[in-house]
PDB file of C-alpha atoms in Angstrom:
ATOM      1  CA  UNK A  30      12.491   0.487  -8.338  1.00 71.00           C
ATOM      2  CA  UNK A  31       9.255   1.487  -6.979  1.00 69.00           C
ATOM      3  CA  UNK A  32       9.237  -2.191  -4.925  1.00 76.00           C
ATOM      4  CA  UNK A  33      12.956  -1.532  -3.790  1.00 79.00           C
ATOM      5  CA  UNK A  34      12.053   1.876  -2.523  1.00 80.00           C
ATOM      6  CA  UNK A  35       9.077   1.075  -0.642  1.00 78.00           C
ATOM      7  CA  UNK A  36      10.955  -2.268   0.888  1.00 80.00           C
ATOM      8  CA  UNK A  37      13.462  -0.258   2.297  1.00 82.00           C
ATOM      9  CA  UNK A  38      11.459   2.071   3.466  1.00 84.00           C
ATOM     10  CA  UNK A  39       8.979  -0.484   5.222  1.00 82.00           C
ATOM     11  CA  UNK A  40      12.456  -2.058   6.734  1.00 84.00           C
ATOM     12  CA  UNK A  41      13.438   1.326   7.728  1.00 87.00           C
ATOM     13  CA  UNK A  42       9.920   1.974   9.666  1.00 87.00           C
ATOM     14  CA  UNK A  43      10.269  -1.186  11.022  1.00 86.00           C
ATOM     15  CA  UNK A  44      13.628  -0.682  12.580  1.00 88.00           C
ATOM     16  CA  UNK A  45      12.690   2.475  14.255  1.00 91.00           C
ATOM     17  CA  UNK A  46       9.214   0.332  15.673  1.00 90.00           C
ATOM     18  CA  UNK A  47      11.635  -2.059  17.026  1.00 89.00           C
ATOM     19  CA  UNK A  48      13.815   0.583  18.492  1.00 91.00           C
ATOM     20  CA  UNK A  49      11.140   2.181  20.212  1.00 92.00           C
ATOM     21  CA  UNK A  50       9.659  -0.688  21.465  1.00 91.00           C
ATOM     22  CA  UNK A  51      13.521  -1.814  22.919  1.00 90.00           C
ATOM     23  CA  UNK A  52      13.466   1.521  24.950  1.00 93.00           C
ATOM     24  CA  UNK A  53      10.032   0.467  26.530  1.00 94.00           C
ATOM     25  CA  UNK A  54      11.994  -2.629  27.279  1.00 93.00           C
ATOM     26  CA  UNK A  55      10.565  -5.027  25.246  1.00 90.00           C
ATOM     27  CA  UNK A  56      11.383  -6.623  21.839  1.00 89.00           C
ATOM     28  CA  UNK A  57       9.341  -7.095  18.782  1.00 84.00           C
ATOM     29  CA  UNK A  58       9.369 -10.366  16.061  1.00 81.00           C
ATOM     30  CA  UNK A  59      11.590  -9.102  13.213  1.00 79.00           C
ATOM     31  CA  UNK A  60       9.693  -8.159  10.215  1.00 81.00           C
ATOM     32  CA  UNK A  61      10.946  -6.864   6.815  1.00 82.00           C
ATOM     33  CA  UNK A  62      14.801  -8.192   7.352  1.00 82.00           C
ATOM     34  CA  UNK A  63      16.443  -9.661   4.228  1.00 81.00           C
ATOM     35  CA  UNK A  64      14.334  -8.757   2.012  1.00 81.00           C
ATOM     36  CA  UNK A  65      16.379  -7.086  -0.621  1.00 81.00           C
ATOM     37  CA  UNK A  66      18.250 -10.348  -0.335  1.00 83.00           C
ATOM     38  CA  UNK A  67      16.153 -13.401  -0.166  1.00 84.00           C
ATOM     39  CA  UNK A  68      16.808 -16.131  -3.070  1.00 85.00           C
ATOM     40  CA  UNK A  69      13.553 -17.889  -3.374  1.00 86.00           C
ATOM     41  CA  UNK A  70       9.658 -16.872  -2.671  1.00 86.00           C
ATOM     42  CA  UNK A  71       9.785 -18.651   0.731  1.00 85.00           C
ATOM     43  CA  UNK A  72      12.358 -16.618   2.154  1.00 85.00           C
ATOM     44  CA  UNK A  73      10.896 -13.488   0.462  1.00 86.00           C
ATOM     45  CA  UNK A  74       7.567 -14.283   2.708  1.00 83.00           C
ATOM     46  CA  UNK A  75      10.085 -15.279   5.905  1.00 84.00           C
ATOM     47  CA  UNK A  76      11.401 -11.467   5.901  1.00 84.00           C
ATOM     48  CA  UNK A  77       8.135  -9.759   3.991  1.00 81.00           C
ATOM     49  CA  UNK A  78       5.843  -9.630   7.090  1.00 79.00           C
ATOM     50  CA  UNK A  79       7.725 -12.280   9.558  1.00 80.00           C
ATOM     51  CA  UNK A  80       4.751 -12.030  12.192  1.00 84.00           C
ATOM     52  CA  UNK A  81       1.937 -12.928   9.723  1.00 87.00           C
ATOM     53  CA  UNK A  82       4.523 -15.400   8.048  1.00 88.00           C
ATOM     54  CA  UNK A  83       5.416 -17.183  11.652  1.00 89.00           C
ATOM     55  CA  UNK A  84       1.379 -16.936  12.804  1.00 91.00           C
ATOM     56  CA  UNK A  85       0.415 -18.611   9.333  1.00 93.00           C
ATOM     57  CA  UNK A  86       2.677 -21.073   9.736  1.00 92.00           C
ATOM     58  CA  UNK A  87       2.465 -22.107  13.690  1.00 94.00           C
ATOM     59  CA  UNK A  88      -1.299 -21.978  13.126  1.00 95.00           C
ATOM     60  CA  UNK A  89      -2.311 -23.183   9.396  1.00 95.00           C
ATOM     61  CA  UNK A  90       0.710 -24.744   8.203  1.00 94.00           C
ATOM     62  CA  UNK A  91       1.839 -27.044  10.741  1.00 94.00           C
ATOM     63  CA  UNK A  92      -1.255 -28.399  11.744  1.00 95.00           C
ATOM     64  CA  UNK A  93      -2.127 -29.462   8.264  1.00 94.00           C
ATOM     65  CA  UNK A  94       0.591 -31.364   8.095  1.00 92.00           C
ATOM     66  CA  UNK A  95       3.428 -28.605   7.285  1.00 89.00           C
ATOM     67  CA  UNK A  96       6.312 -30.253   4.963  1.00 87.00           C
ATOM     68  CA  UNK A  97       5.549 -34.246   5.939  1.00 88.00           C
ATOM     69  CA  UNK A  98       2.538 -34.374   3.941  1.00 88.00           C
ATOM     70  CA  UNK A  99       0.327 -32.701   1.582  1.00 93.00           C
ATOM     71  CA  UNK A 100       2.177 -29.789   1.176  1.00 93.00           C
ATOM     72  CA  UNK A 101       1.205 -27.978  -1.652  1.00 94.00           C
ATOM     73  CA  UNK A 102      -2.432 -28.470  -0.016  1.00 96.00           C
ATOM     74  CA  UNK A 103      -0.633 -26.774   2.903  1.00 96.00           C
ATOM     75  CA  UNK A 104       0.702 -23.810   1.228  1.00 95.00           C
ATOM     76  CA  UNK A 105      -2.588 -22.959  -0.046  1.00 96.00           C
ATOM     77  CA  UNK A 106      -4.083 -23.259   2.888  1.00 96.00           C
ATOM     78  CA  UNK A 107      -1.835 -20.726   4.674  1.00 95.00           C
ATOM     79  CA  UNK A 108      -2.121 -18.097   1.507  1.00 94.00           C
ATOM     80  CA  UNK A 109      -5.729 -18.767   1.450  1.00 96.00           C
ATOM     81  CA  UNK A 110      -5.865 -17.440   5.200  1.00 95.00           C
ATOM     82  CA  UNK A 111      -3.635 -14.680   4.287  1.00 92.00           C
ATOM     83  CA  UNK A 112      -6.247 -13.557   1.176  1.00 92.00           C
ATOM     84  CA  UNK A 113      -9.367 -13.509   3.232  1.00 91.00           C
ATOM     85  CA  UNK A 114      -6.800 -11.775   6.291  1.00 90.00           C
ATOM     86  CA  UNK A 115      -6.317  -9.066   3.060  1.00 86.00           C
ATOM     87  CA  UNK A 116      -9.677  -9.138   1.496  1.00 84.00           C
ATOM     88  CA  UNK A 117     -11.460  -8.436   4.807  1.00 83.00           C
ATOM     89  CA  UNK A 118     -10.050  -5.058   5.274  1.00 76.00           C
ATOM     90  CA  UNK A 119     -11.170  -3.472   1.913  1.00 70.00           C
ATOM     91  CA  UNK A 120     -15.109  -3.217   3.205  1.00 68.00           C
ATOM     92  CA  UNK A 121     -13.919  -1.527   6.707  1.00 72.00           C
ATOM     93  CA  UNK A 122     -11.492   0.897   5.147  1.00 70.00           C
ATOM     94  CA  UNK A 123     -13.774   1.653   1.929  1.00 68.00           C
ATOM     95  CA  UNK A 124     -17.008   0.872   3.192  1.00 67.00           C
ATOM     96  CA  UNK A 125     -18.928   2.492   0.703  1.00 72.00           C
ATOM     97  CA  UNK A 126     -16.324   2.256  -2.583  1.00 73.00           C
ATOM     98  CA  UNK A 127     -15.959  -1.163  -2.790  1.00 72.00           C
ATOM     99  CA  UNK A 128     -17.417  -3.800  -5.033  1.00 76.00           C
ATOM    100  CA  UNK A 129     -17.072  -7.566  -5.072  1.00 79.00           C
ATOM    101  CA  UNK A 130     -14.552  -6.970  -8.377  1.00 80.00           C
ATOM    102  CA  UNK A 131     -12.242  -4.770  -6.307  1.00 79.00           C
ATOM    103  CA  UNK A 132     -11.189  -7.515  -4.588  1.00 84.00           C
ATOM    104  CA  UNK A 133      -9.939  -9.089  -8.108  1.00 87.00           C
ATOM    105  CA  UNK A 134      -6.256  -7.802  -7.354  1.00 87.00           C
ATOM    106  CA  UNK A 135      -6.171  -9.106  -3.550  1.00 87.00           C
ATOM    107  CA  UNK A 136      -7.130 -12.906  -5.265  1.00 90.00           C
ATOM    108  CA  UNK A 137      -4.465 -12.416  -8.030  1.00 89.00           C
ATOM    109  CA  UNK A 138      -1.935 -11.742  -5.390  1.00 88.00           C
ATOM    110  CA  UNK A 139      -3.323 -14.229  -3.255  1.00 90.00           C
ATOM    111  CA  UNK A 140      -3.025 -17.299  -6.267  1.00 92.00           C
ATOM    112  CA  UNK A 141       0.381 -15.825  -7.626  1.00 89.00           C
ATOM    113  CA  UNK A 142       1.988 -16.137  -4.275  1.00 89.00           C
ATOM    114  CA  UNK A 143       0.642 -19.500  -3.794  1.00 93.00           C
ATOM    115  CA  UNK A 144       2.098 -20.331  -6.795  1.00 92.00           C
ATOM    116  CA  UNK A 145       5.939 -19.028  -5.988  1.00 89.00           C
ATOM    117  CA  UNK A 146       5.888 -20.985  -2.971  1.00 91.00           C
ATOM    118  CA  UNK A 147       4.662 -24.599  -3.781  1.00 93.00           C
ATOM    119  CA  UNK A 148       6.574 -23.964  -7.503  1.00 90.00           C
ATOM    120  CA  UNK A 149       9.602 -23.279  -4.932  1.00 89.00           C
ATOM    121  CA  UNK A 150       8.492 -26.010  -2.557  1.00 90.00           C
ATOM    122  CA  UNK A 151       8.089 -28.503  -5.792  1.00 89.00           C
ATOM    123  CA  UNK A 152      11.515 -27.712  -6.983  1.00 84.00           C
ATOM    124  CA  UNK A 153      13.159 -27.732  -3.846  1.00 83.00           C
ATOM    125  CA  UNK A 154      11.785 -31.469  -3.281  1.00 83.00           C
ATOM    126  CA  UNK A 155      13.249 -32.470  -6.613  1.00 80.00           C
ATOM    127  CA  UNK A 156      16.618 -30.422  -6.383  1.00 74.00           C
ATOM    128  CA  UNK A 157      17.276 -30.267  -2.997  1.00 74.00           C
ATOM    129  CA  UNK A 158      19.624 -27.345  -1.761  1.00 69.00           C
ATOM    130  CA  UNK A 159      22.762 -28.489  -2.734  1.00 63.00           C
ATOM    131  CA  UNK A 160      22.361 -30.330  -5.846  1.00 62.00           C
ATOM    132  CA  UNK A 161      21.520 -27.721  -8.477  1.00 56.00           C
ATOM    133  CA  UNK A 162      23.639 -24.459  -8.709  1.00 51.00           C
ATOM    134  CA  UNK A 163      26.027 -23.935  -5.978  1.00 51.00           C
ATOM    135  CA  UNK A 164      25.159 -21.420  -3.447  1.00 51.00           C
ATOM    136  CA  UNK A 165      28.466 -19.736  -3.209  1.00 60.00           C
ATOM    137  CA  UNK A 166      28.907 -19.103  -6.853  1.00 76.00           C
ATOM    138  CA  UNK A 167      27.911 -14.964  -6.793  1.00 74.00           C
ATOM    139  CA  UNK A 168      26.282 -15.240 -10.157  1.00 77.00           C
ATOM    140  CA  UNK A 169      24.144 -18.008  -9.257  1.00 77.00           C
ATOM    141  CA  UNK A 170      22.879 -15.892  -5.852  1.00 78.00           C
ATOM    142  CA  UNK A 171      22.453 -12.960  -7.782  1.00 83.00           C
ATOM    143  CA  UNK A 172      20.085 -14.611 -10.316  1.00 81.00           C
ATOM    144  CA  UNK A 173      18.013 -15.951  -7.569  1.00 82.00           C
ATOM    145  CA  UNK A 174      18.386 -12.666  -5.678  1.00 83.00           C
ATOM    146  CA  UNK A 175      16.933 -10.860  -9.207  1.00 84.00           C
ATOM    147  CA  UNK A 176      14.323 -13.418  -9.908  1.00 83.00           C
ATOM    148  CA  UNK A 177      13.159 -13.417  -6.097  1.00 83.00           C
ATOM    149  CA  UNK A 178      13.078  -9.346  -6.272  1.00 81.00           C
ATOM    150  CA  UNK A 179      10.872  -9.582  -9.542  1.00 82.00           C
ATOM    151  CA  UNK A 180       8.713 -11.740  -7.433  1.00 83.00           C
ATOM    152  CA  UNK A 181       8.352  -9.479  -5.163  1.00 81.00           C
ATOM    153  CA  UNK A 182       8.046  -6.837  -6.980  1.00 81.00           C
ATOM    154  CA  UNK A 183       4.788  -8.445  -8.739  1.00 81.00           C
ATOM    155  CA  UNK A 184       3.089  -9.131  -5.516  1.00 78.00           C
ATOM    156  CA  UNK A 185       3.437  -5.771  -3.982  1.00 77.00           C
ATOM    157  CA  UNK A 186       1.842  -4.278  -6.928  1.00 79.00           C
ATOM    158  CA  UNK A 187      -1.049  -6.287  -7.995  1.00 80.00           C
ATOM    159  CA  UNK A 188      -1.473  -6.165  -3.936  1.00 76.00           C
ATOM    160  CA  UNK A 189      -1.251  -2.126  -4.341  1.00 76.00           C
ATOM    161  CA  UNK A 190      -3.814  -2.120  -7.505  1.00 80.00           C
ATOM    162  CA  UNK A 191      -5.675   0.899  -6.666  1.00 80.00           C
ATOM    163  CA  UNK A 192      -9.146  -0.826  -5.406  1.00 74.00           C
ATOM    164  CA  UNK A 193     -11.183   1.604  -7.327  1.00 77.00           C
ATOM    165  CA  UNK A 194      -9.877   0.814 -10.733  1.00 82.00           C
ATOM    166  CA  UNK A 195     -10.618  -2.846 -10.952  1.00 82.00           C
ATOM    167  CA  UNK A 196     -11.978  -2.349 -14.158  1.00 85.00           C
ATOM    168  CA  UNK A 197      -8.768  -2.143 -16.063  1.00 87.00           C
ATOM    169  CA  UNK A 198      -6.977  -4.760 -13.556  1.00 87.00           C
ATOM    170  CA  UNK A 199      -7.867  -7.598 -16.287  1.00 87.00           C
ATOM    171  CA  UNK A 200      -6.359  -5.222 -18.984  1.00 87.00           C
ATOM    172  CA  UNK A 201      -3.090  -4.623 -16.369  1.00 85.00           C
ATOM    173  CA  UNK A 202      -2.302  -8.051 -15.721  1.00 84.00           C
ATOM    174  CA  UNK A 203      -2.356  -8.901 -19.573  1.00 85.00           C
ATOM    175  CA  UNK A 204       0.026  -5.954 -19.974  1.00 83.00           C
ATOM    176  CA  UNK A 205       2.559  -7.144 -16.736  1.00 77.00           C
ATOM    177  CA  UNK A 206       2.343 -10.579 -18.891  1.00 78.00           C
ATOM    178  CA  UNK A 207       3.751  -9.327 -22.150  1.00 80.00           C
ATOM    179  CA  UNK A 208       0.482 -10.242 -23.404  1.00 84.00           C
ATOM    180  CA  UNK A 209      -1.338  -6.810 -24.607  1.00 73.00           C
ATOM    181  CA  UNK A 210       0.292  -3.634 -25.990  1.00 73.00           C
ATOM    182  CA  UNK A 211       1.299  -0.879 -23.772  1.00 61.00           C
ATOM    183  CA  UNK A 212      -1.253   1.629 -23.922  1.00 62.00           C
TER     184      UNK A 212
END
């Protein structure tokens, strides 16, 4: 719920960015649409943050070969950018807090997202779209809608894991696994 609220409200922001930038007579790249809606991690990055998504793309993906070859090498590439694009920001907006273990979280998200993707580009080259369920059966969209939300949700919070409380981060992720008791 928390990841639904603060995805609509991001989307909400956004439209009223893009509103204000129309009056000035100019239009922005849409970020944040369909997110609430994407089936699969790569469209869940598409509508995330579409004008980090499209730069990482234009200028890490496709050079490196984008979907002709090496791929998965590809993929990681582009998150890898997009960790050290998060990671640099903790030392200029906590210059004095931070330690190299609060940056723990921003590598978990970093390595879980990498893993959505090329698991969703894997499967995708194996069962391409089409051949596995059909997309206009509702139950089958909703599944992928509810997996691709629980994705989502994951990454937003291990990205939110409060920077100064890295200690228990190991103990968190264990918990988010099913593999330690709830405290």
């Amino acid at each position: 719920l928390w990841f639904l609220r603060g995805a609509l409200f991001v989307t909400g922001s956004w439209y009223m960015i893009e509103a204000e930038g129309f009056l000035l007579g100019f239009r922005l790249r849409p970020n944040f649409r369909g997110i609430v809606t994407a089936e699969n991690p790569a469209q869940f990055w598409r509508a995330w943050r579409g004008t980090m998504t499209h730069w990482l793309i234009r200028y890490v993906y496709v050079p490196l070969g984008g979907n002709r070859r090496y791929q998965t090498r590809n993929i990681l590439a582009a998150f890898a950018v997009s960790t050290l694009w998060h990671v640099s920001g903790l030392p200029f907006l906590h210059p004095t807090d931070w330690t190299f273990a609060s940056l723990l979280p921003i590598a978990t998200w970093g390595a879980a997202n990498f893993a959505g993707v090329a698991i969703h580009a894997r499967w995708r080259q194996r069962w391409p779209a089409g051949t596995s369920l059909a997309p206009s059966n509702l139950a089958s969209r909703a599944i992928k809608i509810a997996l691709t939300l629980c994705f989502g949700s994951l990454t937003v919070t291990v990205l939110g894991f409060p920077f100064d409380r890295t200690a228990v981060f190991p103990q968190f992720v264990r918990l988010l696994l099913g593999l330690a008791p709830a405290p």
